[in-house]
mmCIF file of C-alpha atoms in Angstrom:
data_model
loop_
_atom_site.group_PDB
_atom_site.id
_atom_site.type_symbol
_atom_site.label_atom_id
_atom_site.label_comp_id
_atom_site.label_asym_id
_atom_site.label_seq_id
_atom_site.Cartn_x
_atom_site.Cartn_y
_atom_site.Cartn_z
ATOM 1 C CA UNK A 1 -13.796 24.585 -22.234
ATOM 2 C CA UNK A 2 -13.647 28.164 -23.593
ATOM 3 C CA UNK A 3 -13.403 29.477 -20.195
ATOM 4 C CA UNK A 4 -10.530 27.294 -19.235
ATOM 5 C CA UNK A 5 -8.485 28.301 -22.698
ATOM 6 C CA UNK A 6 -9.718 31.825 -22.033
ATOM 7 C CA UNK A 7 -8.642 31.838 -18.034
ATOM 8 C CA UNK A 8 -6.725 29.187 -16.880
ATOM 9 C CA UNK A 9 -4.580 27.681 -19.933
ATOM 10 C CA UNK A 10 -2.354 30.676 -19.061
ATOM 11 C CA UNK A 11 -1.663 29.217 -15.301
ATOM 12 C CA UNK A 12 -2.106 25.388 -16.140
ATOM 13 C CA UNK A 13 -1.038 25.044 -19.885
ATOM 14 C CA UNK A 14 -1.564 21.244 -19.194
ATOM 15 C CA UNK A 15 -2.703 21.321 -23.194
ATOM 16 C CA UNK A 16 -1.146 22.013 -26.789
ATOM 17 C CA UNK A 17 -4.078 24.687 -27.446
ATOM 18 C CA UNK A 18 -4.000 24.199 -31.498
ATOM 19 C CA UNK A 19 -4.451 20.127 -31.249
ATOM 20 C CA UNK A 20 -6.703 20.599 -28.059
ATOM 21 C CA UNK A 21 -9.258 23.337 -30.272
ATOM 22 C CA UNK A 22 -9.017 20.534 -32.820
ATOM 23 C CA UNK A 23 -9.858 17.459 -30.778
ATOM 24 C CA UNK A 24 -12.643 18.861 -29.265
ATOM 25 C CA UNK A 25 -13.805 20.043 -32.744
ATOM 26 C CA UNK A 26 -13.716 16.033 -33.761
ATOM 27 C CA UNK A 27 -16.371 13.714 -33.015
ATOM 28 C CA UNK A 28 -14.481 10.721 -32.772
ATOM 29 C CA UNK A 29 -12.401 12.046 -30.127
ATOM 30 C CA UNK A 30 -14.919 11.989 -27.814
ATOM 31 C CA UNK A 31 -15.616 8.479 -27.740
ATOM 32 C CA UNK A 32 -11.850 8.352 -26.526
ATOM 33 C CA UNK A 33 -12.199 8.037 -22.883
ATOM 34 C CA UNK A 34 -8.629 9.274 -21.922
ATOM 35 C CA UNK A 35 -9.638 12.415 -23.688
ATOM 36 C CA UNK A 36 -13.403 12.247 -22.180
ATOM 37 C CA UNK A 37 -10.984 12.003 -19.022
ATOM 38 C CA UNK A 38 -8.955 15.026 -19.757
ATOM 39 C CA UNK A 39 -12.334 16.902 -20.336
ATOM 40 C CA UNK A 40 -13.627 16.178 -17.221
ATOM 41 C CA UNK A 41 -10.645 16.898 -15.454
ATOM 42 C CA UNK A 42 -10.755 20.339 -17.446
ATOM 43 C CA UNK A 43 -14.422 20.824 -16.256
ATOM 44 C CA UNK A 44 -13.541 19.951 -13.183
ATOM 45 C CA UNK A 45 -10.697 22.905 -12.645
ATOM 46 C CA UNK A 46 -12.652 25.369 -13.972
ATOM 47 C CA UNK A 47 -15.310 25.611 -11.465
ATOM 48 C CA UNK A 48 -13.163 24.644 -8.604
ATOM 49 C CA UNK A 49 -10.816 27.795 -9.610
ATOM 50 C CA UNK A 50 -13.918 30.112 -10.977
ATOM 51 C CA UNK A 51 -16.616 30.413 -7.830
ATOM 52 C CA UNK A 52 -18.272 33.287 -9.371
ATOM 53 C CA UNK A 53 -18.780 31.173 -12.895
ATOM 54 C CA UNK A 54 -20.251 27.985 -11.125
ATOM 55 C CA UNK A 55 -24.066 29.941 -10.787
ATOM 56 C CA UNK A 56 -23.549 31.033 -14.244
ATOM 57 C CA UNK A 57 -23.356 27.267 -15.484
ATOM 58 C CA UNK A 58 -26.002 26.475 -13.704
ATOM 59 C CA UNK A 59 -28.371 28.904 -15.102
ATOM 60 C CA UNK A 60 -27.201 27.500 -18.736
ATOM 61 C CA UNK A 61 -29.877 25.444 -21.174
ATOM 62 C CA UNK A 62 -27.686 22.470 -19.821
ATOM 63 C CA UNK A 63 -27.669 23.475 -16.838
ATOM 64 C CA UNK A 64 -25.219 21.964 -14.273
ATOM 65 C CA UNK A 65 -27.317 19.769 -11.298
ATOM 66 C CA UNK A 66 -25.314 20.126 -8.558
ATOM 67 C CA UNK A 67 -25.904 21.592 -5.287
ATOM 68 C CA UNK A 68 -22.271 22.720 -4.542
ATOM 69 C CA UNK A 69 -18.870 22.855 -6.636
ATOM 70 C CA UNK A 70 -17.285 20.301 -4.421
ATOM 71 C CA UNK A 71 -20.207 17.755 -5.547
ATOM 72 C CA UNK A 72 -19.572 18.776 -9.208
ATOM 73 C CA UNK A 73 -15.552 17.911 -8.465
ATOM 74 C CA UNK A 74 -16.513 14.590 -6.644
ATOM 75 C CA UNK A 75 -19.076 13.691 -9.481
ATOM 76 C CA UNK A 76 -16.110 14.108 -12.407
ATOM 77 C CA UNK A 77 -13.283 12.722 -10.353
ATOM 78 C CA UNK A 78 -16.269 9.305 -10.003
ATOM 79 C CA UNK A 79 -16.541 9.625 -13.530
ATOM 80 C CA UNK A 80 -13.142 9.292 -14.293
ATOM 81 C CA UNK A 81 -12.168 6.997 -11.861
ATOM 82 C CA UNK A 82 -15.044 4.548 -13.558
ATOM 83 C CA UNK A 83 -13.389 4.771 -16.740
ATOM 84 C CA UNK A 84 -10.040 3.329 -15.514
ATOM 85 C CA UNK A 85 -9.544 0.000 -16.576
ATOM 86 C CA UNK A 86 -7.606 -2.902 -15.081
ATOM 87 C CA UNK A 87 -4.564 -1.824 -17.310
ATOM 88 C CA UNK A 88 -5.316 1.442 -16.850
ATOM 89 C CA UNK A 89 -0.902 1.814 -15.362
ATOM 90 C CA UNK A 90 0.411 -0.630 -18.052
ATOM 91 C CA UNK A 91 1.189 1.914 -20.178
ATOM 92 C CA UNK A 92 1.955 5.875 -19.085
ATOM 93 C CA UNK A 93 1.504 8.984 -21.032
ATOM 94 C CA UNK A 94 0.861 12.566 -20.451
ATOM 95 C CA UNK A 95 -2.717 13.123 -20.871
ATOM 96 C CA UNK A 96 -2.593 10.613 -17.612
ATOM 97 C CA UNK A 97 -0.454 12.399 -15.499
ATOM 98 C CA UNK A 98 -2.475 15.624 -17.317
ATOM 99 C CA UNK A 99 -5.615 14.247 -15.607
ATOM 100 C CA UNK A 100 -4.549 13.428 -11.937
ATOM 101 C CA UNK A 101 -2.798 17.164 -11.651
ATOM 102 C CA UNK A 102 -5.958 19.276 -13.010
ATOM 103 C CA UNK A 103 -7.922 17.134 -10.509
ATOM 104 C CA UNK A 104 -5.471 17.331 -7.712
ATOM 105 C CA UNK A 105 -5.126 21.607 -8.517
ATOM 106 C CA UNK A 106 -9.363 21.431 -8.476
ATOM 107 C CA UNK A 107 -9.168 20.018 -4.756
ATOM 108 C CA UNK A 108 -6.155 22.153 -3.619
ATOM 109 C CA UNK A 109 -8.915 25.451 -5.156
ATOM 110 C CA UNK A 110 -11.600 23.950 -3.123
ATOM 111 C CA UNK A 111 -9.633 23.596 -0.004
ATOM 112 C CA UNK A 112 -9.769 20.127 -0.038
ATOM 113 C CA UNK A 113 -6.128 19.740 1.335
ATOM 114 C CA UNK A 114 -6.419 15.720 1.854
ATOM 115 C CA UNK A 115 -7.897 15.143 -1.883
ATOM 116 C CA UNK A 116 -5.454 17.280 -3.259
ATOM 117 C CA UNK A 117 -2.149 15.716 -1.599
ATOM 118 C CA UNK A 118 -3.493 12.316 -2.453
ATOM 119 C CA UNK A 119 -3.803 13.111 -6.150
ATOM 120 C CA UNK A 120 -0.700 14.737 -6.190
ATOM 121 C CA UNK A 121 1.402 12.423 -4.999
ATOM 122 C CA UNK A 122 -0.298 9.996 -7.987
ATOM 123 C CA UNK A 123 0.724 13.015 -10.572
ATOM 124 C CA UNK A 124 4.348 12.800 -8.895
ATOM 125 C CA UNK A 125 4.660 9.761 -9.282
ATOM 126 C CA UNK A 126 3.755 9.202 -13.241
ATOM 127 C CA UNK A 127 5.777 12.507 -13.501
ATOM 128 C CA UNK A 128 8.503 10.465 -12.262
ATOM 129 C CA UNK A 129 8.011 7.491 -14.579
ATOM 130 C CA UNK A 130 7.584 9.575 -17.536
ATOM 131 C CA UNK A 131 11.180 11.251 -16.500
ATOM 132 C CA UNK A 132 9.401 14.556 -16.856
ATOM 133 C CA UNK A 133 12.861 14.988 -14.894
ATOM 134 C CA UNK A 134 15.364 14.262 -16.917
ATOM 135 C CA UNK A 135 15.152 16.439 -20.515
ATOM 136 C CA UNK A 136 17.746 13.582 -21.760
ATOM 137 C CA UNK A 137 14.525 11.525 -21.837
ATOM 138 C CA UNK A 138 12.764 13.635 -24.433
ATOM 139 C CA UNK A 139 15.163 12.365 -27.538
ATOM 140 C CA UNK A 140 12.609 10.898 -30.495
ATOM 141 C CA UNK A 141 9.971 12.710 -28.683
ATOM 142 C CA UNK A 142 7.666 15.162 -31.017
ATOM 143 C CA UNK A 143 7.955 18.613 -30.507
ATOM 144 C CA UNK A 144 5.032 19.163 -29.225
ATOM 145 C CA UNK A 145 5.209 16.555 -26.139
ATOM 146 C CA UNK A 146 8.362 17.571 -25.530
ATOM 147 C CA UNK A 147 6.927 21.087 -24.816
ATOM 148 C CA UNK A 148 3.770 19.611 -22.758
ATOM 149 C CA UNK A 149 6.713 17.716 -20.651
ATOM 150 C CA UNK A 150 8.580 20.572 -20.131
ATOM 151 C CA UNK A 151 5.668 22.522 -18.906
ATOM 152 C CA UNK A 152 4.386 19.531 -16.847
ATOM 153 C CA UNK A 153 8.063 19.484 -15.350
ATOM 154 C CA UNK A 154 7.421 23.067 -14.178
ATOM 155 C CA UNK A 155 3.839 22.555 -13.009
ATOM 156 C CA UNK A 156 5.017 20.076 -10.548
ATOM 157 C CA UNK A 157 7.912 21.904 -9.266
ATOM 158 C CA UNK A 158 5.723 24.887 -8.797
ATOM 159 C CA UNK A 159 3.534 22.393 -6.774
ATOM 160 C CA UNK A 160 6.395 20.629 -4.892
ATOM 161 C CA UNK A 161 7.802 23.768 -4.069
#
């Protein structure tokens, strides 16, 4: 997680840093799975975007037991994909639409062009239904989701573009 505050937050600032530092400081945040999600997802961009780091994990005490980056990706995107519940869509926020664009920028890194335009088009389209579009939309919104909107606005445009 370091590395992705340290290296990527400044390309992909899909997280409020100060409440992200704290949640992952708190236990019982990590029996949440939408943030067990969102750390996977995390995880998951970070060695898709740093090649040279992936060796590095796996020489850690915990060491990483994949074979490739790519199997790493597939094994988090599994993991996430077995925490979705049946009402998983009944209700929208940003973490989700957080989730499906780190994973679909992980399999545009690897190359992975049909992945990533599959998970991007999901991304799109809870963009669209949380009107990440329409800054009218924000009103009674805290400041700080307003700002991970905003920047979730821009992080698709960048993509769509």
């Amino acid at each position: 997680m370091q590395d992705y505050l340290d290296y990527i937050y400044p390309m992909v600032p899909i997280v409020h840093r100060p409440s992200f530092r704290k949640a992952l400081q708190e236990d019982q945040d990590r029996e949440n799975d939408g943030f067990l999600a969102l750390l996977l997802s995390i995880a998951a961009l970070v060695v898709a975007t740093m090649r040279s780091r992936f060796q590095a994990y796996q020489s850690e005490p915990y060491s990483l037991r994949f074979s490739s980056r790519k199997e790493f990706i597939h094994f988090c995107y599994q993991k996430v994909m077995g925490l979705r519940t049946s009402s998983y869509f009944d209700e929208l926020n940003f973490q989700k639409f957080s989730i499906q664009y780190l994973f679909f920028a992980a399999y545009l890194q690897l190359g992975d062009h049909n992945w990533s335009r599959m998970l991007s088009v999901e991304a799109m389209q809870i963009a669209r239904l949380l009107n990440l579009h329409r800054i009218s939309d924000y009103d009674g919104l805290n400041c700080i989701e307003t700002q991970l909107r905003k920047k979730g606005f821009w992080l698709m445009f960048y993509g769509f573009v």
